[in-house]
Coordinates of C-alpha atoms in Angstrom, one line a residue:
M5 CA -20.3 -23.2 -4.8
Q6 CA -19.3 -20.4 -2.3
H7 CA -19.0 -21.0 1.4
S8 CA -21.9 -19.7 3.2
S9 CA -20.0 -17.1 5.1
T10 CA -19.3 -15.4 1.7
A11 CA -23.1 -15.0 1.1
T12 CA -23.9 -13.8 4.7
R13 CA -21.0 -11.4 4.9
P14 CA -20.9 -9.6 1.5
K15 CA -19.1 -6.7 3.3
I16 CA -16.3 -7.9 5.8
N17 CA -15.9 -4.9 8.0
A18 CA -12.7 -6.5 9.5
L19 CA -11.0 -6.1 6.2
Q20 CA -11.6 -2.4 6.3
V21 CA -10.1 -2.2 9.8
L22 CA -7.1 -4.3 8.5
R23 CA -6.8 -1.7 5.8
A24 CA -6.9 1.1 8.3
Y25 CA -4.1 -0.8 10.3
A26 CA -1.9 -1.3 7.2
A27 CA -2.1 2.3 6.0
L28 CA -1.5 3.6 9.5
S29 CA 1.4 1.3 9.8
V30 CA 2.9 2.6 6.6
M31 CA 2.5 6.2 7.6
L32 CA 3.9 5.7 11.0
G33 CA 7.0 3.7 9.4
H34 CA 7.7 6.6 7.0
G35 CA 7.3 9.0 9.8
I36 CA 10.0 7.4 11.7
L37 CA 12.3 7.4 8.7
E38 CA 11.5 11.0 7.9
F39 CA 12.3 12.1 11.7
H40 CA 15.5 9.9 11.7
A41 CA 16.7 11.4 8.4
T42 CA 16.0 15.0 9.5
K43 CA 17.0 14.8 13.1
G44 CA 19.5 12.0 13.2
T45 CA 17.9 10.4 16.2
A46 CA 15.8 7.3 16.4
M47 CA 12.3 7.4 17.7
P48 CA 10.8 5.1 20.4
F49 CA 9.0 1.9 19.2
N50 CA 11.0 2.1 15.9
E51 CA 12.0 -1.5 16.1
F52 CA 8.5 -2.8 14.9
P53 CA 8.6 -3.1 11.1
L54 CA 5.6 -0.8 10.4
V55 CA 6.2 -0.4 6.6
A56 CA 5.3 -4.1 6.4
G57 CA 1.7 -2.8 6.0
V58 CA 2.6 -2.9 2.3
D59 CA 2.6 -6.6 2.5
I60 CA -0.8 -6.6 4.0
F61 CA -2.2 -4.6 1.1
F62 CA -0.7 -6.9 -1.4
V63 CA -2.1 -10.1 0.2
L64 CA -5.5 -8.3 0.8
S65 CA -5.4 -7.4 -2.8
G66 CA -5.1 -10.9 -4.1
F67 CA -7.9 -11.9 -1.7
V68 CA -10.3 -9.3 -2.7
M69 CA -9.7 -9.6 -6.4
F70 CA -10.5 -13.3 -6.1
H71 CA -13.4 -12.7 -3.8
T72 CA -15.1 -10.0 -5.8
S73 CA -14.5 -11.8 -9.4
T74 CA -16.7 -14.9 -8.8
G75 CA -18.9 -14.1 -11.7
L76 CA -16.5 -12.9 -14.3
W77 CA -14.4 -16.1 -15.0
G78 CA -15.0 -17.6 -18.5
D79 CA -16.6 -14.2 -19.9
K80 CA -14.7 -12.8 -22.9
R81 CA -15.8 -9.3 -21.8
A82 CA -14.6 -9.8 -18.2
P83 CA -11.1 -8.3 -18.9
L84 CA -12.4 -5.1 -20.1
R85 CA -15.0 -4.8 -17.4
F86 CA -12.5 -5.8 -14.7
W87 CA -9.8 -3.2 -16.0
R88 CA -12.4 -0.5 -16.2
R89 CA -13.4 -0.9 -12.5
R90 CA -9.7 -1.1 -11.5
F91 CA -8.9 2.1 -13.5
I92 CA -11.7 3.9 -11.9
R93 CA -10.7 2.8 -8.5
L94 CA -7.0 3.5 -8.6
V95 CA -5.9 5.8 -11.3
P96 CA -7.6 9.2 -11.0
L97 CA -6.7 9.7 -7.4
Y98 CA -3.1 8.4 -7.9
W99 CA -2.7 10.8 -10.9
L100 CA -4.0 13.7 -8.9
F101 CA -1.2 13.2 -6.2
T102 CA 1.3 12.4 -8.9
S103 CA 0.5 15.7 -10.4
L104 CA 0.7 17.4 -7.0
M105 CA 4.2 16.0 -6.5
V106 CA 5.2 17.2 -10.0
A107 CA 4.1 20.6 -9.2
T108 CA 5.9 20.5 -5.9
L109 CA 9.1 19.5 -7.6
L110 CA 8.7 22.4 -10.1
L111 CA 7.7 25.1 -7.7
L112 CA 9.0 24.0 -4.3
S113 CA 12.0 21.7 -5.2
R114 CA 14.1 23.0 -2.4
H115 CA 11.7 21.5 0.2
V116 CA 11.7 18.1 -1.4
R117 CA 14.1 15.5 -0.1
S118 CA 15.6 12.8 -2.2
T119 CA 13.3 13.2 -5.3
E120 CA 14.5 15.2 -8.5
F121 CA 12.4 16.2 -11.6
D122 CA 13.2 13.9 -14.4
L123 CA 11.0 13.9 -17.5
W124 CA 10.9 10.2 -18.3
N125 CA 10.5 9.4 -14.5
V126 CA 7.3 11.6 -14.6
L127 CA 5.9 10.2 -17.8
S128 CA 6.5 6.5 -16.8
S129 CA 4.9 7.3 -13.4
Y130 CA 1.7 8.2 -15.1
L131 CA 1.9 5.1 -17.2
F132 CA 2.8 2.6 -14.4
I133 CA 6.1 1.7 -16.1
P134 CA 8.9 1.0 -13.5
S135 CA 11.8 3.4 -14.3
E136 CA 15.0 4.4 -12.5
R137 CA 15.4 7.7 -10.9
P138 CA 18.5 9.7 -11.5
G139 CA 19.9 8.2 -8.4
G140 CA 19.3 4.7 -9.5
R141 CA 16.2 3.8 -7.4
I142 CA 13.4 2.1 -9.1
A143 CA 10.5 4.3 -8.0
P144 CA 7.9 6.8 -9.7
V145 CA 8.1 10.6 -9.0
L146 CA 5.5 10.0 -6.2
S147 CA 7.9 7.5 -4.4
L148 CA 5.2 5.4 -2.6
G149 CA 3.6 4.6 -5.9
W150 CA 6.1 1.8 -6.4
T151 CA 3.4 -0.4 -4.9
L152 CA 1.0 0.8 -7.5
N153 CA 3.3 -0.5 -10.3
Y154 CA 3.1 -4.0 -8.6
E155 CA -0.7 -3.7 -8.3
I156 CA -1.2 -2.6 -12.0
F157 CA 1.0 -5.6 -13.2
F158 CA -1.1 -8.0 -11.2
Y159 CA -4.4 -6.4 -12.4
C160 CA -3.3 -6.7 -16.0
L161 CA -2.4 -10.4 -15.7
F162 CA -5.4 -11.2 -13.6
G163 CA -7.8 -9.6 -16.0
L164 CA -6.3 -11.5 -18.9
C165 CA -6.8 -14.8 -17.1
L166 CA -10.5 -13.9 -16.5
R167 CA -11.1 -14.9 -20.0
F168 CA -10.7 -18.6 -19.1
D169 CA -12.7 -20.6 -16.6
R170 CA -11.5 -20.3 -12.9
R171 CA -9.3 -23.3 -12.7
R172 CA -7.5 -22.9 -16.0
G173 CA -7.1 -19.0 -15.4
L174 CA -5.8 -19.3 -11.9
S175 CA -3.3 -21.9 -13.1
L176 CA -2.1 -19.6 -16.0
L177 CA -1.8 -16.7 -13.4
I178 CA 0.1 -18.6 -10.8
G179 CA 2.1 -20.4 -13.5
G180 CA 3.0 -17.2 -15.1
F181 CA 4.2 -15.6 -11.9
C182 CA 6.5 -18.6 -11.0
A183 CA 7.9 -18.7 -14.6
L184 CA 8.7 -14.9 -14.3
L185 CA 10.6 -15.5 -11.0
A186 CA 12.5 -18.4 -12.4
F187 CA 13.4 -16.7 -15.5
T188 CA 14.6 -13.6 -13.8
A189 CA 16.6 -15.8 -11.1
I190 CA 18.4 -17.7 -13.8
F191 CA 18.8 -14.8 -16.4
P192 CA 19.0 -11.6 -14.3
P193 CA 17.6 -9.0 -16.7
T194 CA 18.9 -5.4 -17.4
F195 CA 15.6 -4.4 -18.6
T196 CA 14.2 -2.2 -15.6
P197 CA 10.6 -3.2 -15.7
L198 CA 11.5 -6.9 -15.7
R199 CA 14.1 -6.5 -12.9
F200 CA 11.1 -4.7 -10.9
W201 CA 8.4 -7.2 -11.6
G202 CA 10.6 -10.2 -11.2
N203 CA 10.6 -9.7 -7.4
S204 CA 9.4 -12.6 -5.1
I205 CA 7.1 -10.0 -3.5
I206 CA 4.6 -10.7 -6.3
L207 CA 3.8 -14.1 -4.7
E208 CA 1.9 -12.2 -2.0
F209 CA -0.8 -11.7 -4.5
V210 CA -0.9 -15.5 -5.0
A211 CA -1.0 -16.0 -1.4
G212 CA -4.1 -13.7 -1.1
I213 CA -5.8 -15.8 -3.9
G214 CA -5.0 -19.0 -1.9
L215 CA -6.6 -17.4 1.2
G216 CA -9.7 -16.6 -1.0
L217 CA -9.9 -20.2 -2.0
A218 CA -9.6 -21.3 1.6
Y219 CA -12.4 -18.8 2.7
E220 CA -14.7 -19.9 0.0
Q221 CA -14.3 -23.4 1.0
G222 CA -15.0 -22.8 4.6
R223 CA -11.6 -23.7 5.9
L224 CA -11.4 -20.6 8.1
R225 CA -13.8 -21.2 11.0
P226 CA -15.1 -18.1 12.9
S227 CA -13.4 -17.9 16.4
L228 CA -12.4 -14.9 18.4
A229 CA -9.6 -16.9 20.1
L230 CA -8.4 -17.9 16.7
S231 CA -8.5 -14.3 15.3
C232 CA -6.7 -12.8 18.3
G233 CA -4.0 -15.5 18.1
L234 CA -3.3 -15.3 14.5
F235 CA -3.0 -11.5 14.6
L236 CA -0.7 -11.6 17.6
L237 CA 1.4 -14.4 15.9
G238 CA 1.7 -12.3 12.8
G239 CA 3.0 -9.4 14.8
C240 CA 5.5 -11.5 16.7
L241 CA 6.9 -12.9 13.4
L242 CA 7.2 -9.5 12.0
V243 CA 9.3 -8.4 14.9
A244 CA 11.3 -11.7 15.0
A245 CA 12.2 -11.5 11.2
G246 CA 12.5 -7.8 10.8
D247 CA 16.4 -7.6 10.9
T248 CA 16.9 -10.9 9.1
D249 CA 18.0 -11.2 5.5
L250 CA 15.1 -13.4 4.5
P251 CA 13.2 -12.4 1.3
R252 CA 10.4 -9.9 2.0
V253 CA 7.7 -12.3 0.7
I254 CA 8.7 -14.4 3.9
K255 CA 9.3 -12.1 6.5
G256 CA 6.6 -9.7 5.4
G257 CA 4.2 -11.8 3.4
I258 CA 3.7 -14.8 6.0
P259 CA 2.8 -12.4 8.8
A260 CA 0.4 -10.5 6.3
C261 CA -1.2 -13.8 5.6
L262 CA -1.7 -14.5 9.3
M263 CA -3.2 -11.0 9.9
L264 CA -5.7 -11.5 7.0
C265 CA -6.6 -15.0 8.4
A266 CA -7.3 -13.2 11.7
A267 CA -9.6 -10.6 10.0
L268 CA -11.4 -13.5 8.1
A269 CA -11.9 -15.6 11.3
L270 CA -13.4 -13.0 13.3
P271 CA -17.2 -14.0 14.2
A272 CA -19.7 -12.2 12.1
R273 CA -21.5 -10.7 15.2
L274 CA -18.3 -9.0 16.2
D275 CA -17.5 -8.0 12.5
R276 CA -21.0 -6.3 12.3
A277 CA -20.2 -4.4 15.6
M278 CA -16.9 -2.9 14.3
P279 CA -16.8 0.9 15.3
R280 CA -17.9 3.1 12.3
P281 CA -14.7 5.4 12.8
L282 CA -12.5 2.5 12.2
I283 CA -14.5 1.5 9.1
L284 CA -14.3 5.0 7.8
L285 CA -10.5 5.0 8.3
G286 CA -10.3 1.8 6.2
D287 CA -12.5 3.6 3.5
S288 CA -10.0 6.5 3.6
S289 CA -6.9 4.2 3.6
Y290 CA -6.1 4.8 0.0
A291 CA -6.3 8.6 0.4
L292 CA -4.2 8.1 3.5
Y293 CA -1.5 6.1 1.7
L294 CA -1.2 8.7 -1.2
S295 CA -1.3 11.8 0.9
H296 CA 0.7 11.1 4.0
R297 CA 4.0 12.0 2.6
F298 CA 2.8 15.5 2.0
V299 CA 1.7 15.8 5.5
L300 CA 5.0 14.3 6.8
R301 CA 7.2 16.7 5.0
S302 CA 5.1 19.7 5.9
V303 CA 5.3 18.9 9.7
T304 CA 9.0 18.2 9.3
L305 CA 9.5 21.8 7.9
L306 CA 7.3 23.2 10.5
F307 CA 9.1 21.6 13.4
G308 CA 12.4 22.9 11.8
A309 CA 11.1 26.5 12.1
I310 CA 10.0 26.4 15.6
A311 CA 11.6 25.5 18.9
I312 CA 10.4 22.4 20.6
P313 CA 11.9 20.7 23.8
A314 CA 14.0 17.7 22.6
G315 CA 12.2 15.3 24.9
L316 CA 8.9 16.2 23.4
E317 CA 9.7 16.5 19.8
A318 CA 9.4 12.8 18.8
Y319 CA 6.0 12.4 20.5
L320 CA 4.6 15.7 19.2
Y321 CA 5.9 14.9 15.8
V322 CA 3.9 11.5 15.8
A323 CA 0.7 13.1 17.2
T324 CA 0.8 15.9 14.8
T325 CA 1.5 13.8 11.6
L326 CA -0.9 11.2 12.7
G327 CA -3.7 13.6 13.5
G328 CA -3.1 15.6 10.3
A329 CA -2.9 12.7 7.9
V330 CA -5.9 11.0 9.2
L331 CA -8.0 14.2 9.0
L332 CA -6.8 15.0 5.7
S333 CA -7.4 11.6 4.3
I334 CA -10.9 11.5 5.6
L335 CA -11.6 14.8 4.0
I336 CA -10.1 13.5 0.7
Y337 CA -12.2 10.4 0.7
T338 CA -15.5 12.2 1.7
Y339 CA -15.1 15.2 -0.6
V340 CA -13.0 14.0 -3.5
E341 CA -12.5 10.2 -3.7
A342 CA -16.2 9.0 -3.0
P343 CA -18.0 11.5 -5.2
M344 CA -15.5 10.8 -8.0
L345 CA -16.1 7.0 -7.7
R346 CA -20.0 7.6 -7.7
L347 CA -19.6 9.8 -10.8
L348 CA -17.3 7.4 -12.7
L349 CA -19.1 4.3 -11.8
R350 CA -22.5 5.6 -12.9
R351 CA -23.5 3.7 -15.9
P352 CA -25.3 5.2 -19.0
R353 CA -29.1 5.4 -18.8
D354 CA -29.5 3.2 -21.8
A355 CA -27.3 0.4 -20.2
Q356 CA -28.7 -2.3 -17.8
P357 CA -27.9 -1.2 -14.3
A358 CA -25.2 -3.2 -12.6
P359 CA -26.2 -5.1 -9.5
A360 CA -25.5 -3.5 -6.3
S361 CA -23.1 -6.4 -5.3
S362 CA -20.9 -5.6 -8.2
I363 CA -20.4 -2.0 -7.2
R364 CA -20.5 -2.2 -3.3
P365 CA -17.3 -4.2 -3.0
I366 CA -15.3 -1.6 -5.2
L367 CA -16.4 1.2 -2.8
Q368 CA -16.3 -0.6 0.5
A369 CA -14.4 -3.9 0.4
D370 CA -12.0 -3.4 -2.4
S371 CA -8.3 -3.3 -1.4
P372 CA -6.5 -0.3 -2.7
P373 CA -2.8 -0.4 -3.4
C374 CA -0.2 1.2 -1.2

């Protein structure tokens, strides 16, 4: 039986705000790296590990997949239904930006940094197969899509496990992840996809599932003080562990879990009062994640062509890239992503309409990859 908070809060606005925070963190982190690579100078506030927003997305993905799949366990048709929804939610927009990146490499290659055109890398990017670039890095042609390769791997296994009852399915999923990590640790593979998937970061999805169970069982009591405390603790741990050699699943995953707990512990009345612009930014977070590299590079080229006082350059760069990326992501979400989702999620007339609760989470509470 689900905890009552699950029934009374079908849409958790705090999760959308957390998604917005994660996407903005990744964008700012990449902006700092871009600025440092082109100017050779460090930005203020670059000590905070902003790119750890990816870990939030992974933990949040595990939570949301568990939270929105309650009625699917044990249904033989569940894997196909689940994969269809995942494909619609993730793939078309990702393919769009992958195609834009390919076109950029073909037409404007001299303006692209650290990415070369390679036919197998392009094909494997569309197929979500981890592959090495010419330089040896395991990443798709749209480099930030490496997270999508983990997400798709998780969705494939999660969907397969939906064929079983929940206890058996989750046991198989978690056991499979642990077996994969053990195997790759004992027998380091040379096969690139196996090397990529056998990273302990995949345990962040498991952590999200664990938080989903805790939330369902009512173990996260609503409390503003607890919510604020958990979020601050997560931020402090990120800073403290940022320069250590700890595995990312620890120095990024544990803070991400604390921040997700903070969102879930927010009292319902405060959750309902979340400002609409923050929720809209959360809705646009997938578009922000996929598009922000294009904005960063465009602004970098612009700043290289005009004279800007050195003392103001870093701050103007942050303001310009942040404003431009946020505006572009909202436009993409409003005029491309949302209409496309409505069109693709529309069921045939002769089919029985899906209940609103099965579609609403995909549009508003589903965690996109980053």
